[in-house]
Coordinates of C-alpha atoms in Angstrom, one line a residue:
M384 CA -25.4 -23.4 12.6
K385 CA -23.8 -24.0 15.4
D386 CA -19.5 -23.8 15.0
E387 CA -19.3 -27.5 13.9
T388 CA -22.0 -26.9 11.2
K389 CA -20.2 -23.4 9.5
C390 CA -16.9 -25.5 9.7
L391 CA -18.7 -27.5 7.0
H392 CA -21.4 -25.3 5.2
S393 CA -20.9 -21.9 5.5
G394 CA -19.2 -19.6 2.3
Y395 CA -19.7 -22.1 -0.3
H396 CA -22.8 -23.0 -1.3
P397 CA -23.1 -25.4 -4.6
K398 CA -26.5 -24.9 -6.3
N399 CA -28.1 -27.7 -8.9
S400 CA -25.5 -29.8 -10.8
E401 CA -22.3 -27.3 -9.4
P402 CA -19.2 -29.4 -7.5
R403 CA -20.0 -30.1 -4.1
V404 CA -16.3 -29.3 -2.6
M405 CA -15.5 -25.9 -3.3
P406 CA -13.8 -25.2 -6.5
I407 CA -10.4 -23.6 -7.4
V408 CA -10.5 -20.6 -9.5
Q409 CA -7.2 -20.3 -10.6
S410 CA -7.5 -17.1 -12.6
T411 CA -6.2 -13.5 -12.2
T412 CA -8.6 -11.5 -14.0
Y413 CA -12.4 -11.3 -15.3
V414 CA -14.2 -11.2 -18.4
Y415 CA -16.8 -8.4 -19.6
D416 CA -18.9 -7.7 -22.3
S417 CA -18.1 -3.5 -22.1
T418 CA -15.8 -0.9 -21.2
A419 CA -18.5 0.5 -19.7
E420 CA -19.1 -2.2 -17.5
V421 CA -15.3 -2.6 -16.4
A422 CA -16.1 0.8 -15.4
S423 CA -19.0 0.6 -13.3
V424 CA -16.5 -1.7 -11.3
F425 CA -13.6 1.0 -11.0
D426 CA -16.2 3.0 -9.5
E427 CA -17.9 0.1 -7.5
P428 CA -15.4 -2.0 -6.7
T429 CA -18.0 -4.3 -4.4
K430 CA -20.5 -5.2 -7.6
S431 CA -18.5 -7.3 -9.2
L432 CA -14.6 -8.9 -9.6
I433 CA -12.2 -7.2 -11.6
Y434 CA -8.6 -8.9 -10.5
S435 CA -7.7 -11.2 -7.9
R436 CA -5.3 -8.8 -6.5
F437 CA -8.0 -7.8 -4.4
A438 CA -10.6 -10.5 -4.3
N439 CA -11.0 -14.3 -6.0
P440 CA -14.2 -16.2 -5.4
T441 CA -12.4 -19.6 -3.8
V442 CA -11.0 -16.7 -1.3
M443 CA -14.1 -15.0 -1.1
A444 CA -15.6 -18.2 -0.1
V445 CA -13.5 -18.7 2.9
E446 CA -13.5 -15.1 3.8
Q447 CA -17.5 -15.4 4.5
K448 CA -16.8 -18.5 6.1
I449 CA -14.8 -17.0 8.6
A450 CA -16.6 -13.9 9.1
E451 CA -19.5 -16.1 10.1
L452 CA -17.4 -17.8 12.6
E453 CA -16.4 -14.9 14.1
G454 CA -19.8 -13.0 13.9
G455 CA -18.6 -10.4 11.6
V456 CA -20.0 -8.6 8.7
G457 CA -17.0 -9.3 6.9
A458 CA -13.4 -10.3 6.3
M459 CA -10.8 -9.9 4.3
C460 CA -8.0 -12.7 3.8
T461 CA -3.7 -11.8 3.4
S462 CA -0.7 -13.6 3.0
S463 CA 0.4 -14.0 6.3
G464 CA -1.2 -13.2 9.9
Q465 CA 1.8 -10.6 9.8
A466 CA 0.1 -9.0 6.2
A467 CA -3.3 -9.3 8.6
N468 CA -1.9 -7.5 11.7
L469 CA -0.2 -4.9 9.4
L470 CA -3.1 -3.3 7.5
A471 CA -5.2 -3.4 10.5
I472 CA -3.2 -1.1 11.8
L473 CA -2.3 0.9 8.9
N474 CA -6.4 0.9 8.1
I475 CA -6.8 3.7 10.5
C476 CA -3.3 5.1 11.7
K477 CA -0.8 7.1 9.8
A478 CA 2.4 8.8 10.5
G479 CA 2.1 10.7 13.4
D480 CA -0.5 8.6 15.2
S481 CA 0.2 6.1 18.1
F482 CA -1.9 2.9 19.0
I483 CA -1.8 0.7 22.7
S484 CA -0.6 -2.7 22.3
A485 CA -0.2 -5.3 25.4
T486 CA 3.5 -6.5 25.8
E487 CA 3.0 -10.1 25.4
I488 CA 2.6 -10.7 22.2
Y489 CA 4.2 -12.6 19.3
G490 CA 7.7 -11.5 19.1
G491 CA 7.4 -11.1 14.9
T492 CA 4.2 -8.6 16.0
V493 CA 7.0 -6.6 18.7
N494 CA 9.1 -6.5 15.6
L495 CA 6.6 -4.7 13.3
F496 CA 5.0 -2.7 15.6
W497 CA 7.8 -1.4 17.7
F498 CA 10.4 -1.0 14.8
T499 CA 9.1 -1.0 11.7
L500 CA 6.0 0.8 12.1
K501 CA 8.0 3.5 14.1
K502 CA 10.0 3.9 10.8
L503 CA 6.8 5.1 9.2
G504 CA 5.7 7.7 12.0
I505 CA 3.3 5.0 13.8
E506 CA 4.3 4.8 17.8
C507 CA 2.9 1.5 19.6
I508 CA 2.3 2.2 22.8
A509 CA 3.7 -0.5 25.0
V510 CA 1.1 -2.2 28.4
S511 CA 1.2 -4.8 30.1
T512 CA -1.8 -6.9 29.5
D513 CA -2.0 -7.4 33.2
A514 CA -1.9 -3.6 33.6
D515 CA -4.9 -2.0 35.9
E516 CA -7.2 0.4 34.2
E517 CA -5.2 3.5 36.3
T518 CA -1.9 2.4 33.6
I519 CA -3.8 1.8 30.6
E520 CA -6.1 5.4 30.3
K521 CA -2.5 6.3 31.3
A522 CA -1.1 5.4 28.2
F523 CA -3.9 7.0 25.9
K524 CA -2.2 10.2 23.9
P525 CA -4.7 12.4 21.6
N526 CA -3.5 10.9 18.6
T527 CA -4.2 7.2 19.7
K528 CA -6.1 5.3 17.5
A529 CA -6.5 1.9 18.5
V530 CA -5.4 -0.3 21.1
F531 CA -4.3 -4.4 20.6
G532 CA -3.9 -7.8 22.4
E533 CA -3.5 -11.4 21.8
T534 CA -6.8 -13.7 23.1
L535 CA -4.0 -16.3 24.2
A536 CA -0.8 -14.8 23.6
N537 CA 2.0 -16.3 22.1
P538 CA 4.2 -17.8 23.6
A539 CA 3.4 -16.6 27.2
L540 CA 0.2 -17.5 27.3
T541 CA -1.4 -15.2 29.0
V542 CA -5.2 -14.1 28.4
F543 CA -6.2 -11.7 27.6
D544 CA -9.1 -9.4 29.7
I545 CA -10.9 -8.6 26.7
E546 CA -13.7 -6.5 28.8
K547 CA -12.0 -4.5 30.4
F548 CA -9.5 -3.3 27.5
A549 CA -12.9 -2.9 25.3
K550 CA -14.2 -0.4 28.0
I551 CA -11.5 1.8 28.3
A552 CA -11.1 1.5 24.5
H553 CA -14.4 2.6 24.0
K554 CA -14.2 5.4 26.4
H555 CA -11.7 7.0 24.4
N556 CA -13.6 6.3 21.4
V557 CA -10.8 4.0 19.3
P558 CA -11.4 0.0 18.8
L559 CA -9.6 -2.6 20.2
I560 CA -8.1 -5.2 17.7
M561 CA -7.4 -8.5 18.8
D562 CA -5.3 -11.5 17.2
N563 CA -7.3 -14.0 17.9
T564 CA -5.1 -17.5 16.2
F565 CA -4.6 -19.4 19.2
A566 CA -7.9 -19.7 20.7
T567 CA -9.6 -19.5 17.0
P568 CA -13.8 -18.6 17.0
V569 CA -14.6 -22.3 18.2
L570 CA -12.5 -21.7 21.6
C571 CA -13.4 -17.5 21.8
K572 CA -15.6 -15.2 19.8
P573 CA -14.1 -11.9 21.2
F574 CA -16.8 -10.1 19.2
E575 CA -18.8 -10.8 21.8
F576 CA -17.2 -9.7 24.7
G577 CA -17.1 -6.2 23.2
C578 CA -14.1 -6.4 20.9
D579 CA -13.8 -4.4 17.2
I580 CA -11.8 -6.0 14.4
V581 CA -10.1 -9.7 15.2
T582 CA -7.1 -10.7 13.4
H583 CA -5.6 -14.2 12.7
S584 CA -2.6 -16.5 11.5
T585 CA -4.5 -18.9 9.3
T586 CA -1.5 -20.7 8.9
K587 CA -2.0 -22.1 12.6
Y588 CA -4.9 -23.8 13.7
M589 CA -7.0 -23.2 11.2
D590 CA -5.2 -24.5 8.5
G591 CA -3.7 -26.7 10.9
H592 CA -1.6 -29.1 8.4
A593 CA 1.2 -26.4 8.0
V594 CA 0.9 -26.4 4.2
Q595 CA -0.6 -22.4 3.4
G596 CA 0.8 -19.5 4.8
G597 CA -1.7 -16.8 5.7
G598 CA -4.1 -14.3 7.5
V599 CA -7.1 -12.8 8.0
I600 CA -8.9 -9.4 9.0
V601 CA -12.6 -9.8 10.1
D602 CA -14.6 -6.5 11.1
S603 CA -17.3 -6.4 14.0
G604 CA -19.2 -4.1 11.9
N605 CA -19.9 -2.6 15.7
F606 CA -17.6 0.3 16.3
D607 CA -19.0 3.9 15.0
W608 CA -15.8 5.0 13.1
T609 CA -17.9 8.5 13.1
K610 CA -17.8 9.3 16.4
G611 CA -13.8 9.2 16.7
N612 CA -11.0 10.8 14.7
F613 CA -10.8 8.5 11.9
P614 CA -11.0 11.1 9.1
E615 CA -9.8 8.2 6.8
L616 CA -13.1 6.6 6.9
T617 CA -15.3 9.5 7.6
E618 CA -13.9 12.3 5.1
P619 CA -13.8 11.8 1.3
D620 CA -10.7 9.0 -0.2
E621 CA -8.9 11.2 -3.0
S622 CA -7.4 8.1 -4.1
Y623 CA -11.2 7.0 -5.0
H624 CA -13.2 9.5 -6.4
G625 CA -13.6 10.8 -3.0
I626 CA -15.7 8.0 -1.9
V627 CA -16.9 8.6 2.0
Y628 CA -16.4 4.6 3.7
T629 CA -18.9 5.0 6.3
E630 CA -21.8 6.8 3.9
V631 CA -21.4 4.2 1.9
Y632 CA -20.8 1.1 3.2
G633 CA -21.9 1.5 6.9
K634 CA -21.0 -1.0 9.3
A635 CA -19.2 -2.3 6.6
A636 CA -16.4 0.5 5.9
Y637 CA -13.5 -0.9 8.0
I638 CA -13.0 -3.5 6.2
I639 CA -14.1 -2.5 2.5
K640 CA -11.8 0.5 2.4
A641 CA -8.9 -2.3 4.2
R642 CA -9.8 -4.4 0.5
M643 CA -10.2 -0.9 -1.8
Q644 CA -7.5 1.1 -0.6
L645 CA -4.8 -0.6 1.3
M646 CA -5.2 -4.1 -0.2
R647 CA -5.1 -2.4 -3.8
D648 CA -2.0 -0.8 -3.0
F649 CA -0.2 -3.2 -1.0
G650 CA -1.3 -6.8 -2.8
C651 CA -0.6 -9.5 0.0
Y652 CA -4.0 -11.2 -1.3
P653 CA -3.6 -15.0 -1.0
A654 CA -3.9 -17.4 -3.9
A655 CA -6.5 -19.1 -4.8
H656 CA -5.1 -22.3 -4.3
S657 CA -4.0 -21.8 -0.8
A658 CA -7.2 -20.6 0.4
F659 CA -8.6 -24.0 -1.1
L660 CA -5.9 -25.5 1.1
L661 CA -7.2 -23.3 4.3
N662 CA -10.7 -24.3 3.7
L663 CA -10.3 -27.9 3.7
G664 CA -8.3 -26.9 7.3
L665 CA -11.3 -24.8 8.6
E666 CA -14.0 -27.7 8.0
T667 CA -12.5 -29.9 10.7
L668 CA -11.3 -26.6 12.8
A669 CA -14.1 -27.6 15.2
V670 CA -13.2 -31.2 15.6
R671 CA -9.3 -30.3 16.0
M672 CA -9.8 -28.1 18.7
K673 CA -11.7 -30.3 21.2
Q674 CA -9.0 -33.1 20.2
Y675 CA -5.9 -30.0 21.3
C676 CA -7.1 -28.9 24.4
E677 CA -8.1 -32.5 25.8
N678 CA -4.3 -33.4 24.6
A679 CA -2.8 -30.0 26.2
L680 CA -4.2 -30.0 29.3
T681 CA -3.1 -33.8 29.8
V682 CA 0.4 -32.9 28.9
A683 CA 0.0 -29.5 30.9
K684 CA -1.1 -31.4 34.4
Y685 CA 1.8 -33.8 33.5
L686 CA 4.4 -31.4 33.2
E687 CA 3.4 -29.6 36.1
A688 CA 4.0 -32.5 38.7
N689 CA 7.5 -33.1 36.6
D690 CA 9.9 -31.9 39.4
K691 CA 12.7 -30.7 36.1
V692 CA 10.1 -28.3 35.2
E693 CA 10.1 -24.8 37.1
S694 CA 7.0 -23.7 35.9
V695 CA 4.2 -24.2 33.2
A696 CA 1.7 -21.7 31.5
Y697 CA -1.1 -23.2 30.6
P698 CA -4.3 -20.9 32.1
G699 CA -6.7 -24.6 31.9
L700 CA -4.6 -25.6 34.9
E701 CA -6.4 -24.5 38.0
S702 CA -3.4 -23.4 39.6
D703 CA -2.7 -21.0 36.6
K704 CA -2.3 -17.1 37.0
Y705 CA -5.0 -16.9 34.1
H706 CA -7.1 -19.7 34.9
E707 CA -10.5 -17.4 36.1
L708 CA -10.3 -15.1 33.2
A709 CA -10.1 -18.5 30.9
K710 CA -12.9 -20.1 31.7
K711 CA -15.1 -16.7 31.4
Y712 CA -13.7 -16.0 27.8
L713 CA -12.5 -19.5 26.2
K714 CA -14.2 -22.8 25.5
G715 CA -10.7 -24.4 25.9
C716 CA -7.0 -22.9 26.4
S717 CA -6.1 -24.3 22.4
G718 CA -3.2 -27.1 22.2
V719 CA -0.3 -24.8 23.0
I720 CA 1.9 -25.1 26.7
S721 CA 4.8 -22.6 27.8
F722 CA 6.9 -24.3 30.2
V723 CA 10.2 -23.7 31.8
I724 CA 12.7 -26.3 32.3
K725 CA 15.1 -25.9 35.7
G726 CA 18.6 -25.4 33.8
G727 CA 17.9 -22.4 31.6
R728 CA 18.4 -21.6 27.7
E729 CA 21.6 -25.4 27.4
T730 CA 19.2 -27.4 29.1
A731 CA 15.8 -26.3 27.4
M732 CA 17.6 -27.0 24.2
K733 CA 19.5 -29.8 25.2
F734 CA 15.8 -31.5 26.1
M735 CA 14.1 -30.5 22.7
D736 CA 17.2 -32.0 21.0
S737 CA 16.6 -35.3 22.7
L738 CA 12.7 -35.8 21.5
E739 CA 11.8 -38.1 18.5
L740 CA 8.2 -37.4 18.2
A741 CA 7.6 -34.0 18.6
S742 CA 9.4 -31.7 15.4
N743 CA 11.8 -29.4 16.1
E744 CA 10.4 -26.5 14.0
V745 CA 9.4 -22.7 13.6
H746 CA 6.1 -23.8 13.7
V747 CA 2.9 -24.2 16.4
A748 CA -1.1 -25.4 16.2
D749 CA -0.1 -28.2 13.5
I750 CA -1.8 -31.3 13.5
R751 CA 1.2 -32.9 14.4
T752 CA 3.1 -32.1 17.9
C753 CA 6.2 -29.3 17.7
V754 CA 8.3 -27.6 19.7
L755 CA 9.9 -24.4 19.5
H756 CA 12.8 -22.3 21.8
P757 CA 11.4 -19.0 21.8
A758 CA 14.3 -17.4 23.0
S759 CA 17.0 -18.1 20.3
E760 CA 14.4 -18.8 17.9
T761 CA 11.4 -16.4 17.4
H762 CA 12.1 -14.0 19.9
R763 CA 15.8 -13.6 19.3
Q764 CA 16.1 -10.5 17.7
L765 CA 14.7 -9.5 21.4
T766 CA 16.6 -7.8 24.3
D767 CA 16.7 -9.4 27.2
E768 CA 14.3 -6.4 28.7
Q769 CA 12.0 -7.0 25.8
L770 CA 12.2 -11.3 26.6
A771 CA 11.0 -10.4 30.1
A772 CA 8.5 -8.0 28.9
A773 CA 6.7 -10.5 26.8
G774 CA 7.1 -12.8 29.5
I775 CA 9.8 -14.9 27.8
N776 CA 12.7 -16.9 30.0
G777 CA 15.4 -18.4 28.8
G778 CA 14.4 -21.9 29.7
M779 CA 11.2 -21.5 27.8
V780 CA 10.0 -24.0 25.8
R781 CA 6.8 -23.5 24.0
L782 CA 5.4 -27.0 23.2
S783 CA 2.3 -27.5 20.9
V784 CA 0.5 -30.4 21.8
G785 CA -0.6 -32.0 18.2
L786 CA -3.2 -35.0 17.9
E787 CA -1.1 -38.2 18.3
N788 CA -2.1 -40.6 21.0
I789 CA -1.3 -38.8 24.1
D790 CA 0.7 -41.8 25.9
D791 CA 2.7 -41.3 22.5
I792 CA 3.3 -37.8 23.3
L793 CA 4.1 -38.6 26.8
A794 CA 6.2 -40.8 26.3
D795 CA 8.0 -38.7 23.4
L796 CA 8.5 -36.2 26.7
D797 CA 10.1 -38.9 29.2
K798 CA 12.7 -39.0 26.8
G799 CA 13.5 -35.7 26.7
F800 CA 13.3 -35.3 30.2
A801 CA 15.5 -38.2 31.0
A802 CA 18.2 -36.9 28.9
V803 CA 18.9 -34.0 31.0
D804 CA 19.1 -35.7 34.0

């Protein structure tokens, strides 16, 4: 099936006389006829459902849909995108390990990787998305377990060179993990270019309506964990009957370990009702992404021609530094644009406060146009040096172009620019 069809039909397949719309299974637990049956599920959790801290039929249907859209062997939903990135790293890293991350990533992920994980004894090594192969090679240490990047960086809008980083990661026998939130599998399928694990904040485009918070981890099934230094997957898990995940679960070892071990212990699983709402968004994802891209390209060209704008970051523009990489990896550049308004921080804030249609909110990738000032909002915990490394200028505005009529969006931007004369 093509993506448009998968968005509607993957994950849930009603049988004769069953509901056409995916039902909400609003239950935390499941009943068995005997103690022996319950015991057998604890021995082999993939055999059946037992408790909704690790799995729920409604959530599982959404997981299957996302896995099929990305082309993976399995997926696990989480309560947020942050939780997805946390578990994706913790699934293979422990105290004393390190991993490499591009510097051009979401500010919340910067805090998680460079501060919180550091307290847990896990080092995050920073490398620019634009770094050459020699520089990336030098960043590796004997204890490095993964490489991480964002397909389209939030909010810098840099495009990650997937094949370059995958080649280097695999040379060192470690996986490439990528946050594909802004692109979604409709615009980019990282597995096709060598990526091994994909994460998403499903709160963004997948949901699209700002009604649920969530995340997901998708396993490609392509990485051979037995060739690297991953004892968590290749040696007995003392916390689960001595099971060896690579021996029992093969290609799905990574994602099943994440569920059986980390989700069991952290319990950051989404509610069934949240998954139901997410599924409604997924059903129109392919249609919406096309319109986001069309509207955003028009707005990006408008901004590029505006003499009050210092610079525009949108890879869909031919003038953009990442345009060629975008053509290679993306079928569109999403609805998010970053631009720097002349006059710096105060001018940017005045511009935003003068908009009427666009919502000033800490959100992105919604059906409605919204704006955000990264330096004073999402990335305010970063130092000036970290802001610069993340590609964030004080005058930067992150504009998430929605699905309103393009003429109305442009008229609203006119009002904002008129206010900063």
